[in-house]
XYZ file of C-alpha atoms in Angstrom:
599
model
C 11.867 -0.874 -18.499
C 8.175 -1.954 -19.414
C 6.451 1.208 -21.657
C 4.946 3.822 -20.191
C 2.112 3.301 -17.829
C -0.473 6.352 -18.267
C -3.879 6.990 -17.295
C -6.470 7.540 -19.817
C -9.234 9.806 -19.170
C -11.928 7.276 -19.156
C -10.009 5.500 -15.812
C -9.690 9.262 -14.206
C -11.540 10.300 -11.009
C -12.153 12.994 -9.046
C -10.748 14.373 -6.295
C -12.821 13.273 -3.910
C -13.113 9.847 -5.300
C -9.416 9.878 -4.384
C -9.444 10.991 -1.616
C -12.586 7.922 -0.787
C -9.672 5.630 -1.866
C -7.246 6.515 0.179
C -9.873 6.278 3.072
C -10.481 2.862 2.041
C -6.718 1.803 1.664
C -5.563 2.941 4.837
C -8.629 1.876 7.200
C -8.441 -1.753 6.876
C -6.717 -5.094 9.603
C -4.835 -2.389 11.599
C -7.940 -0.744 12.909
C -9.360 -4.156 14.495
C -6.033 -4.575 16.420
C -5.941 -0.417 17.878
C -8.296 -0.879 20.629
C -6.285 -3.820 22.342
C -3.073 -1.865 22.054
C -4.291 1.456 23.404
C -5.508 -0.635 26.485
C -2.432 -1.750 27.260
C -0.197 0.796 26.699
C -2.649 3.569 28.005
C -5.143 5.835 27.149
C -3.363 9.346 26.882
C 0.030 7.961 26.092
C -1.564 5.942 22.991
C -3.117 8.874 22.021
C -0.128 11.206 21.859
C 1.716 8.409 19.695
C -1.161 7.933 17.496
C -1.048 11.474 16.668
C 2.650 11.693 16.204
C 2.910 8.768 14.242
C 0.181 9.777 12.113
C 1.701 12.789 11.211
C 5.184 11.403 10.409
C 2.947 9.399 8.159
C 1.442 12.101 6.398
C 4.834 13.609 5.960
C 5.877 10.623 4.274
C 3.074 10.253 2.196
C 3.760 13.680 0.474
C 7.446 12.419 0.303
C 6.419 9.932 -1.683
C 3.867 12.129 -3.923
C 6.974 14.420 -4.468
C 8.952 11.835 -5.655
C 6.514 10.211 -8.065
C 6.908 13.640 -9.651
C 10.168 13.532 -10.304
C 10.214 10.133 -11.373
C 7.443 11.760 -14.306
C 10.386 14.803 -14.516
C 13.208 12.318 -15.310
C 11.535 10.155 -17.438
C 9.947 12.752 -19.869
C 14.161 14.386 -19.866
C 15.072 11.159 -21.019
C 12.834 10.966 -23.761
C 13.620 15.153 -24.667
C 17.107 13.645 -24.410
C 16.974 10.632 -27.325
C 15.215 12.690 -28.892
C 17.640 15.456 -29.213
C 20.365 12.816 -30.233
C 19.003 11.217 -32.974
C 18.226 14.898 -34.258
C 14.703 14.939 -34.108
C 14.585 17.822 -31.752
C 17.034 21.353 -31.174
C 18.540 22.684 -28.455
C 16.901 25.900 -29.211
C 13.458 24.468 -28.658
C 14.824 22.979 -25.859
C 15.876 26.518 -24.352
C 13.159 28.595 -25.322
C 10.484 25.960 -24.062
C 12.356 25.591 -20.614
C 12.867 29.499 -20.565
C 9.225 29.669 -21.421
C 8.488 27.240 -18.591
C 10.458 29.345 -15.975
C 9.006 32.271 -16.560
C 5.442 31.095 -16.777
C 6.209 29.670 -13.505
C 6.895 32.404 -11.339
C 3.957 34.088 -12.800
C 2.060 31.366 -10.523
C 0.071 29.207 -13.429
C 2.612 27.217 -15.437
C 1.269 23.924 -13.984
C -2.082 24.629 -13.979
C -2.772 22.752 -16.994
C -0.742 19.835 -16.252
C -2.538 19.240 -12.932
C -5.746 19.271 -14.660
C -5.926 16.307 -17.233
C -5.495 17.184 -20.605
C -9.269 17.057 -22.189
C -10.116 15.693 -26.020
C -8.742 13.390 -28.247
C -5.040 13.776 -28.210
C -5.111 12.412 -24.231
C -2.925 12.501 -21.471
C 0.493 13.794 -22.005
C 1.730 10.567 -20.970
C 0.397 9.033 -23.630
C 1.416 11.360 -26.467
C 5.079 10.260 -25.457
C 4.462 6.316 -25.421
C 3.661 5.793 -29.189
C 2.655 7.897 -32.390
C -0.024 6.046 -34.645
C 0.527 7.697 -38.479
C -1.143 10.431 -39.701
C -0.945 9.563 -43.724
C 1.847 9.769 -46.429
C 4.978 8.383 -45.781
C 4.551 7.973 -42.079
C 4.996 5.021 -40.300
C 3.269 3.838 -36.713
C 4.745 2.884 -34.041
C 3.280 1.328 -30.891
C 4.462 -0.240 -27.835
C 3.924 -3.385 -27.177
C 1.661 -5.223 -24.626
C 3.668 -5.929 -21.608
C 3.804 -8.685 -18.370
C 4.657 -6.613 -15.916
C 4.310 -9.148 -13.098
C 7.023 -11.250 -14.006
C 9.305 -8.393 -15.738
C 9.399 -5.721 -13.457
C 8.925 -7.280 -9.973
C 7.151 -3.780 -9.160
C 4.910 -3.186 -6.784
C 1.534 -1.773 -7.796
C -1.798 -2.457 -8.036
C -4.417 -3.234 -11.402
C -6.665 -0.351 -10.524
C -7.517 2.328 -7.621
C -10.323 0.541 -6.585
C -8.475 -2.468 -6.136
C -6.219 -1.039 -3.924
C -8.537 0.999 -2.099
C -10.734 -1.831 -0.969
C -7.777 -4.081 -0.165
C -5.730 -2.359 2.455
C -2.930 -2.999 1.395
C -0.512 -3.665 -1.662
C -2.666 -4.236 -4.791
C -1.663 -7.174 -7.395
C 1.189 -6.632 -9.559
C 0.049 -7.422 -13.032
C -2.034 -7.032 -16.106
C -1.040 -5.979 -19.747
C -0.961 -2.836 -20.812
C -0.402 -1.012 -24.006
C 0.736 2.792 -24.373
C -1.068 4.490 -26.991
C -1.326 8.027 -28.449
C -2.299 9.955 -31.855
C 0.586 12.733 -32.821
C 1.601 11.958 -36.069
C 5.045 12.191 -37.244
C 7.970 14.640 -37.183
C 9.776 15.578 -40.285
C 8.402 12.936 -42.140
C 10.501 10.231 -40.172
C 9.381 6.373 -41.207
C 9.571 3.759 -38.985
C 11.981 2.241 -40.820
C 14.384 5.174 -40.145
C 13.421 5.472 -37.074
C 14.198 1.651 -35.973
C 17.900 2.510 -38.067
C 18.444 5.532 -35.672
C 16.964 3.674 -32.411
C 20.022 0.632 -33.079
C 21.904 2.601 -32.696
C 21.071 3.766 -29.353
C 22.424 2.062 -25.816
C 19.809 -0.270 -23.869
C 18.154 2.576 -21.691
C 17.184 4.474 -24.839
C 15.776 1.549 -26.742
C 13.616 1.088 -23.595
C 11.883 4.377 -24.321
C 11.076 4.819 -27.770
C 9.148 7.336 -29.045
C 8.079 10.294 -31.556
C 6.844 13.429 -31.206
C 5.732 16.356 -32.744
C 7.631 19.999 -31.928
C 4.309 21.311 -30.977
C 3.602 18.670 -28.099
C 7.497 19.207 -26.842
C 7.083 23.123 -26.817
C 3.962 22.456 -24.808
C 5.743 19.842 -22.367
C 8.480 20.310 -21.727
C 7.238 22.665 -18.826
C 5.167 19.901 -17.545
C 8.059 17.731 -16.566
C 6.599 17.162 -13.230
C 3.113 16.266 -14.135
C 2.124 12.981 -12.369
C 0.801 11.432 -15.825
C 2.733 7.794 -15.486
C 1.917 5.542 -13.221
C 5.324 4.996 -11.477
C 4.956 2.075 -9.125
C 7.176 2.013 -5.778
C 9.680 -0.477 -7.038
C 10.047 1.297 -10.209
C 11.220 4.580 -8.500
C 12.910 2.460 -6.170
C 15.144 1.016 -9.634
C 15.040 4.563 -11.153
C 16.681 6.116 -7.995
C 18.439 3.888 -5.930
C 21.684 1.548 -6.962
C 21.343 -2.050 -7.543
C 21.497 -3.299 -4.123
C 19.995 -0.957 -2.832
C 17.045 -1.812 -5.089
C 17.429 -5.606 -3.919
C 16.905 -4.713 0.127
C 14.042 -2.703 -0.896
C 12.135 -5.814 -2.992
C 12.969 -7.777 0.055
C 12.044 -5.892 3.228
C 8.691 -5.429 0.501
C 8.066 -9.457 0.664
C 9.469 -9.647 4.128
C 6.274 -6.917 4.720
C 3.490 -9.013 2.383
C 4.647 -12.248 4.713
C 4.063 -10.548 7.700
C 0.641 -9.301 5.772
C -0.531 -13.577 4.984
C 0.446 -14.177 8.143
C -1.806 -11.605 9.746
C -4.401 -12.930 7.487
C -3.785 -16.388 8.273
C -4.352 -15.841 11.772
C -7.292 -13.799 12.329
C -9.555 -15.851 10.230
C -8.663 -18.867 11.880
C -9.034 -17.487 15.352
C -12.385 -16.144 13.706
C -13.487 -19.082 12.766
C -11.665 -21.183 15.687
C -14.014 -18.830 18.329
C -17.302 -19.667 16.223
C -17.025 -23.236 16.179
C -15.739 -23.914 19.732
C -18.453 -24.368 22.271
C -16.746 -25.479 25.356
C -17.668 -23.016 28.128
C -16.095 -23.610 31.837
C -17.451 -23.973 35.124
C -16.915 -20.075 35.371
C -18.252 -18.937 32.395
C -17.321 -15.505 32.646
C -13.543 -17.045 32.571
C -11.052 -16.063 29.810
C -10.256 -19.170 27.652
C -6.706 -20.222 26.710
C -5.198 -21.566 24.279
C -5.024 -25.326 25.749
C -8.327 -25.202 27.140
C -10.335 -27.506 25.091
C -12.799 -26.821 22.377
C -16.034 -29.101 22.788
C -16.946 -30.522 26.362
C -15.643 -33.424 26.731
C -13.240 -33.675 23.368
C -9.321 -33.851 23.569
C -9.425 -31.305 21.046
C -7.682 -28.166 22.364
C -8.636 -24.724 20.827
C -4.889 -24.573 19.616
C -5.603 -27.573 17.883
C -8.811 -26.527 15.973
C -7.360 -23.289 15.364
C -4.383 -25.194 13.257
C -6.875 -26.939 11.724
C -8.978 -23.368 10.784
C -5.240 -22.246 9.280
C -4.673 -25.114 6.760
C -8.448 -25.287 5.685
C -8.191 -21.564 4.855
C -4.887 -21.887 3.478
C -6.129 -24.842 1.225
C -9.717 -23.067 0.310
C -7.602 -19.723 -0.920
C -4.279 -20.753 -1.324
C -4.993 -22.606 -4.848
C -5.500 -19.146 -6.254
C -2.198 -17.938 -5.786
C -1.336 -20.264 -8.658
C -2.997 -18.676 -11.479
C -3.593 -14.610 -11.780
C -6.689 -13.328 -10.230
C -7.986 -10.263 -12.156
C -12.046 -9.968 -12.124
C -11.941 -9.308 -8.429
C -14.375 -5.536 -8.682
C -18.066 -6.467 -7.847
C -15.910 -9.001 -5.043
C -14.069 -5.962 -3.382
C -16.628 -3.984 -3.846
C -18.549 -6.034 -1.280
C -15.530 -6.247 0.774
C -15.615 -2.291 1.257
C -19.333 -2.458 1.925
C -19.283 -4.977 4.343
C -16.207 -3.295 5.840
C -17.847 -0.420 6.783
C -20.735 -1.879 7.966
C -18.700 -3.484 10.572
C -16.685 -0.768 11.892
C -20.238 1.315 11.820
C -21.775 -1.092 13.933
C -18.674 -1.186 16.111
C -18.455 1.798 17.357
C -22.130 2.446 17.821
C -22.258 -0.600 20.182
C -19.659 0.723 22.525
C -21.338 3.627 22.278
C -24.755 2.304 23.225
C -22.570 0.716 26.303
C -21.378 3.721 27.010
C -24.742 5.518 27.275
C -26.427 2.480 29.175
C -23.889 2.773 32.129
C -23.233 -0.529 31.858
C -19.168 0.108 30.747
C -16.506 -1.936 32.639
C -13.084 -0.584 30.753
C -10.932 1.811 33.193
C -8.163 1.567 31.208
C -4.602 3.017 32.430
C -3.260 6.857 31.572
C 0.135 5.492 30.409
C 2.148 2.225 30.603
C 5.440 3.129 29.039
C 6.423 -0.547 28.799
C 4.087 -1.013 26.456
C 4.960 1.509 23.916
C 7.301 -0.292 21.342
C 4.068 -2.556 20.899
C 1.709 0.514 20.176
C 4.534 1.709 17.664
C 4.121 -1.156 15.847
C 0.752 -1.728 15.228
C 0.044 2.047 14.529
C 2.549 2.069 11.626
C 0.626 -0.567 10.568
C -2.771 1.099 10.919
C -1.617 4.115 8.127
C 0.217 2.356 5.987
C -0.693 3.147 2.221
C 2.783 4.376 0.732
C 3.062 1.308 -1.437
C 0.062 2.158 -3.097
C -0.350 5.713 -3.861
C 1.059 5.721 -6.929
C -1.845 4.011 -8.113
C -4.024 6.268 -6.065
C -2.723 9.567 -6.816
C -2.136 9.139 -10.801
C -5.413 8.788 -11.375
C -6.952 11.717 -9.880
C -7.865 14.105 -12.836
C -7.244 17.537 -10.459
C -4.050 17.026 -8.168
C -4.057 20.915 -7.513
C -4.792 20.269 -3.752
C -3.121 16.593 -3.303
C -1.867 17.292 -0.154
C -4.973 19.277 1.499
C -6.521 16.345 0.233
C -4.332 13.741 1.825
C -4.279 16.206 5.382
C -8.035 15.747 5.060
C -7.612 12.097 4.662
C -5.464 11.637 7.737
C -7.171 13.585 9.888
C -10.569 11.763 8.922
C -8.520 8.384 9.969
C -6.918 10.043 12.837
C -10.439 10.545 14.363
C -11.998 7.564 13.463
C -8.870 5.640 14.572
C -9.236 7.577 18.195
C -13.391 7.262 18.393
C -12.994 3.046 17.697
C -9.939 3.157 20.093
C -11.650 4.924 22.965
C -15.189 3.856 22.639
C -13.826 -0.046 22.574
C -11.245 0.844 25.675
C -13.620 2.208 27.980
C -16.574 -0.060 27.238
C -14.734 -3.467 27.731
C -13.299 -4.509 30.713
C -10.875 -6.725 28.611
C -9.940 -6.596 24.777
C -9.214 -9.108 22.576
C -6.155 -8.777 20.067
C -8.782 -8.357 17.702
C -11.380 -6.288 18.656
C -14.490 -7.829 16.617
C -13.766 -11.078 19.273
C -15.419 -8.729 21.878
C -18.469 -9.158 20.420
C -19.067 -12.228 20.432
C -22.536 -13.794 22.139
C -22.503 -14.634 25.960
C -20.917 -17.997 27.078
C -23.023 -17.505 30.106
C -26.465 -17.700 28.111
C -26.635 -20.958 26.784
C -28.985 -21.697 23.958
C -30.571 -18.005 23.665
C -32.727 -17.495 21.017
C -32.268 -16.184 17.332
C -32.366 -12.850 17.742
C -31.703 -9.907 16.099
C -28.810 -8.774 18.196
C -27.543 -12.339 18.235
C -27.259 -12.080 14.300
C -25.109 -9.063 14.555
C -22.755 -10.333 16.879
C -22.011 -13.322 14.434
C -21.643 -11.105 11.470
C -18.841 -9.185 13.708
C -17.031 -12.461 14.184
C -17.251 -13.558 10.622
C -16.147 -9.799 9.684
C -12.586 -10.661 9.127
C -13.289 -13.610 7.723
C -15.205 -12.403 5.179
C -12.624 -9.216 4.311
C -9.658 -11.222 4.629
C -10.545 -14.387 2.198
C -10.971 -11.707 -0.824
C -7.672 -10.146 -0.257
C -5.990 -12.944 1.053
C -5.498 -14.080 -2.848
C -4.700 -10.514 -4.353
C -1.828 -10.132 -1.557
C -0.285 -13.380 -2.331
C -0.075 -12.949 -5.883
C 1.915 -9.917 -5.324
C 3.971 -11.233 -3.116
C 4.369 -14.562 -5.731
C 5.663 -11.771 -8.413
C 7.720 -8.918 -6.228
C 9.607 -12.787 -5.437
C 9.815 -13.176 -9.052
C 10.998 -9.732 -10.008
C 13.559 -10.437 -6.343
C 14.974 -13.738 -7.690
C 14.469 -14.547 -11.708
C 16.365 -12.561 -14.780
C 14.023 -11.218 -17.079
C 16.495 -12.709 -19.753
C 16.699 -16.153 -18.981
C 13.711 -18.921 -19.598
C 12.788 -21.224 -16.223
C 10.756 -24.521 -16.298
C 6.631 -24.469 -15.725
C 7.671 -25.539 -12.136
C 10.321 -22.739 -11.526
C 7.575 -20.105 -12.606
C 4.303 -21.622 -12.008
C 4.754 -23.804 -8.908
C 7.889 -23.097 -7.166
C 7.097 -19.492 -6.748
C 3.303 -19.751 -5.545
C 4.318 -22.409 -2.744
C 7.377 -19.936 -1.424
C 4.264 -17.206 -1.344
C 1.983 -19.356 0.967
C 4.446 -21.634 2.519
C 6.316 -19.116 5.347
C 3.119 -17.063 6.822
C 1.191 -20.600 7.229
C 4.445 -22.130 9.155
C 3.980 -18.481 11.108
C 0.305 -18.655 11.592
C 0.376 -21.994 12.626
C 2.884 -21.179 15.353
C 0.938 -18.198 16.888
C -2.479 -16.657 16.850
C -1.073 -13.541 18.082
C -2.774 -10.938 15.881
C -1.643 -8.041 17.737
C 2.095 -9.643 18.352
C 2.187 -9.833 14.642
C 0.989 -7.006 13.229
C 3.506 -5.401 15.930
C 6.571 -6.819 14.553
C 5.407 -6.582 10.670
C 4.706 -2.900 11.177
C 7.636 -2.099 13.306
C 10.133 -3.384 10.917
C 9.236 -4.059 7.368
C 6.505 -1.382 7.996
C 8.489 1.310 9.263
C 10.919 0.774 5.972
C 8.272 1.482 3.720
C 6.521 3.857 5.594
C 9.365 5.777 6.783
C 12.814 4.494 5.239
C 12.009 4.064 1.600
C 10.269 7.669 1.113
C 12.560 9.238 2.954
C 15.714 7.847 0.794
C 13.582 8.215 -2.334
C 12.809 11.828 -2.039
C 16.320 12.592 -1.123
C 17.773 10.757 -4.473
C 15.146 12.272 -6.571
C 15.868 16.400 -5.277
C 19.459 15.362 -6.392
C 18.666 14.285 -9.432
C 16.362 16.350 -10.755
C 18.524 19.259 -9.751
C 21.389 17.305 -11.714
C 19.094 16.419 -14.882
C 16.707 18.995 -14.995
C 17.979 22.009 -13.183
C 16.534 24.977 -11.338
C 14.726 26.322 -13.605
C 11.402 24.339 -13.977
C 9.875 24.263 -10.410
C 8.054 20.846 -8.709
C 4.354 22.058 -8.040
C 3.930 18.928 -6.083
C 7.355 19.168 -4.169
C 6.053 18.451 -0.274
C 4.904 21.194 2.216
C 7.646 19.699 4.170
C 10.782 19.760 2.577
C 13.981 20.643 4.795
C 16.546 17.848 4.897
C 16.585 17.844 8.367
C 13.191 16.333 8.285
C 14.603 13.588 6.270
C 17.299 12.751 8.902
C 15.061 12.995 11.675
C 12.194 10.603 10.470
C 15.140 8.007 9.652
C 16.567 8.392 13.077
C 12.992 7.995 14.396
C 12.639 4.749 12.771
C 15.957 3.626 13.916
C 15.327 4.448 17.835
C 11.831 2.909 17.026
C 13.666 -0.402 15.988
C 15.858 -0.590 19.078
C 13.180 0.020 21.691
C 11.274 -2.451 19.900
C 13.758 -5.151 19.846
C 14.720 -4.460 23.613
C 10.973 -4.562 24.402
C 10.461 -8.282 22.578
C 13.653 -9.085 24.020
C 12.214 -8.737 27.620
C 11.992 -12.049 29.147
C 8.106 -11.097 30.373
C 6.933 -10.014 27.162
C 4.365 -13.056 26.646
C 3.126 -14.170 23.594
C -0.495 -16.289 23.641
């Protein structure tokens, strides 16, 4: 287990700030795909499963905020617990800082300080338990080392918030860091003692070494559940699940960031694919297939071209994925701006539509046949549970995490519905993804450089833009949750087992899959029904479950969760598993349907 990951307060933001970043996380590829499915599945049907499925989201959202909490809680017992081996600390400090912690907690304002970050020079709590750095005399220091964490823990995770915030989806899993701290010794103890006492110790305690002072316990040890550490997915995933169990989740995580490159893949190329093709029938208003050719008179098809827009993207990014892409800020930076520009722009076109009377979309009430593929691709559209670790942690105040994160939903929730229903009843017809109804008239040939014509081409080159500067950061995760899935941390490979083999098995699959369909909405359907649903609705469940029973095990009763979720029955827990489950069938029986096309 790599050292402590905490957050100093230099990398701390505010609430709101978070609560920006979760914005950004969760609004991102999903969104352009919404309109198309709410057409075909129907208006008020699509939006009572939007709602649902946004609130079963939200539910396991605080799941997974609950049980980052606990994964703080156990850790910090483990470390109260080597230390009380080796001697270093009593069992009656123990007891009267627990009893202390009890009974300041049902006066209401035990946590109070360990939501708020801890202010001055001794740092976050976190880091007061990663290393001690001497104070004078016969002290020694100890520090933790720098750490790989890409190719050692095969966590998810992400470098920083912003990263992950601009990215929409799973941020890269890498980086060094080093836990560091200022709390002197206890009792004198040198390092050299220390290292005696810490042999002698089995391989989960020499994973967490540390010293601290009596004072910094006392204060603690009620603060079991602050969220200090940055405690990845995967990590909790190791921390409470069994080894297999730990396996399925790494892989239904890679089988998720396929489905993700192959998304990408695909709607850049069929970006780029409807730019450069210029063919226009006899009846231009006509919908163009796939085998309808791209320049008049060429025996190039659009299929063909859009192959060709697959493995020039793949080629242009794909070199990246062999070496580890960090300085990506001022890049996603612009990727947010020029995100929201977009989507802006979007909506106030239908809108303008709209107002002009000139709308053509009378969409259906409710097509029940088309349901399972609404499932998926809303699942899709909230997904941010692999990243909120590196979200939340962050956030100097976590007092109101989960007004925050109700605020955050419902913000999506009506800016999903207002894109959805502007785009559904101003287009007669929508495209799989939606900035491909913008695109200039095939019945006006060479019109002028205008203004408006500008704007459309910016729409079209919207994903492409986005999607090349995440494109990179979503492979390289996937290139090291595959390494943490398939390589002992013990054993030494070859340059072209680590630095080769692994980088073509990240790009290979989703090209062979993009190059086979250009489907967006077909495959962000099937990557957020199945892998999606897992994450979203599988994997928190489970891990909140595990981590109640532990912590009740470990630490007891007597030290309450501030951040335990507003909805915590176990009922609930059952119920959004079984939801997923009946989600997966009706989904399989709906793909399964011989008239279920795919373009």
């Amino acid at each position: 287990m790599p050292p402590p990951v905490t957050t100093p307060a230099g990398e701390q933001y505010s609430s709101w700030m978070g609560l920006i970043y979760v914005f950004n996380l969760i609004v991102g590829t999903g969104a352009l795909t919404l309109p198309a499915a709410f057409a075909s599945a129907g208006w008020l049907l699509s939006s009572i499963g939007l709602i649902m499925l946004a609130s079963f989201s939200y539910i396991t959202a605080g799941w997974v905020v609950e049980a980052m909490a606990c994964a703080n809680a156990i850790k910090h017992w483990r470390r109260v617990k080597q230390l009380k081996k080796r001697g270093l600390v009593t069992d009656e400090l123990v007891n009267r800082t627990l009893e202390n912690a009890a009974e300041s907690d049902s006066n209401n304002h035990s946590f109070r300080s360990s939501i708020v970050s801890q202010s001055g020079s001794a740092g976050s709590i976190g880091s007061k338990i990663a290393s001690v750095h001497s104070g004078g005399g016969s002290c020694g220091s100890v520090t933790a080392d720098k750490h790989q964490a890409s190719t050692s823990s095969g966590g998810v995770g992400i470098s920083t918030a912003a990263s992950a915030a601009v990215t929409g989806g799973i941020g890269v899993v890498g980086g060094s860091t080093s836990a560091g701290g200022n709390q002197g010794c206890l009792n004198n103890i040198s390092s050299s003692n220390y290292s005696d006492a810490l042999s002698s110790e089995d391989h989960e305690d020499q994973e967490e070494t540390l010293l601290i002072q009596e004072v910094v316990i006392e204060r603690t040890m009620g603060e079991y559940y602050a969220i200090q550490e940055r405690v990845e997915m995967g990590e909790m995933a190791k921390l409470f699940f069994g080894k297999v169990w730990v396996k399925l989740f790494f892989v239904v995580l890679c089988l998720y960031l396929y489905g993700d490159l192959a998304i990408y893949e695909a709607a850049v190329a069929k970006s780029l694919r409807d730019i450069v093709c210029t063919y226009v029938p006899k009846n231009c208003s006509q919908i163009l297939r796939e085998h309808d050719p791209c320049f008049p008179h060429s025996d190039y098809s659009r299929l063909d071209i859009y192959r060709i827009c697959v493995c020039s993207f793949v080629g242009l990014m794909g070199p990246f994925v062999f070496i580890n892409l960090t300085k990506t800020k001022y890049m996603q930076i612009l990727t947010t701006i020029t995100r929201w520009i977009a989507l802006v722009v979007m909506i106030a076109w239908a809108v303008v539509v709209l107002a002009n009377g000139t709308a053509h979309g009378s969409p259906p009430v409710a097509q029940w046949k088309k349901l399972p593929d609404l499932f998926g691709v809303c699942v899709y559209s909230f997904m941010c549970h692999h990243s909120l670790p590196s979200l939340i942690t962050p956030i100097s105040n976590k007092s109101s995490i989960f007004k925050l994160l109700a605020a955050d939903y419902l913000l999506i929730l009506m800016f999903y519905l207002l894109l959805a229903f502007t785009g559904i009843f101003a287009f007669s017809h929508l495209e799989d993804l939606y900035t491909l109804n913008f695109m200039p008239d095939p019945c006006r040939q060479g019109q002028p450089l205008t203004f408006i014509y500008c704007v459309q081409i910016y729409l079209m080159l919207f994903p492409v833009f986005t999607l090349s500067t995440n494109f990179p950061i979503i492979a390289i995760t996937l290139r090291n949750n595959l390494k943490g899935l398939m390589l002992r941390e013990t054993r030494r490979y070859s340059f072209f087992t680590t630095r080769l083999l692994f980088p073509l098995l990240a790009i290979i699959p989703p090209t062979i899959i993009g190059l086979v369909t250009s489907n967006v909405e077909f495959l962000v359907g099937i990557t957020g029904a199945y892998a999606g649903s897992i994450i979203q609705y599988v994997v928190p469940a489970t891990l909140v479950y595990n981590a109640r029973r532990m912590t009740l095990q470990r630490i007891g009763m007597g030290v309450r969760n501030p951040f335990i979720s507003p909805v915590k029955a176990n009922w609930c827990l059952y119920l959004i598993g079984s939801w997923a489950v009946v989600c997966w069938v009706f989904v399989s029986v709906y793909l399964l349907q011989p008239d279920t096309a795919e373009t």
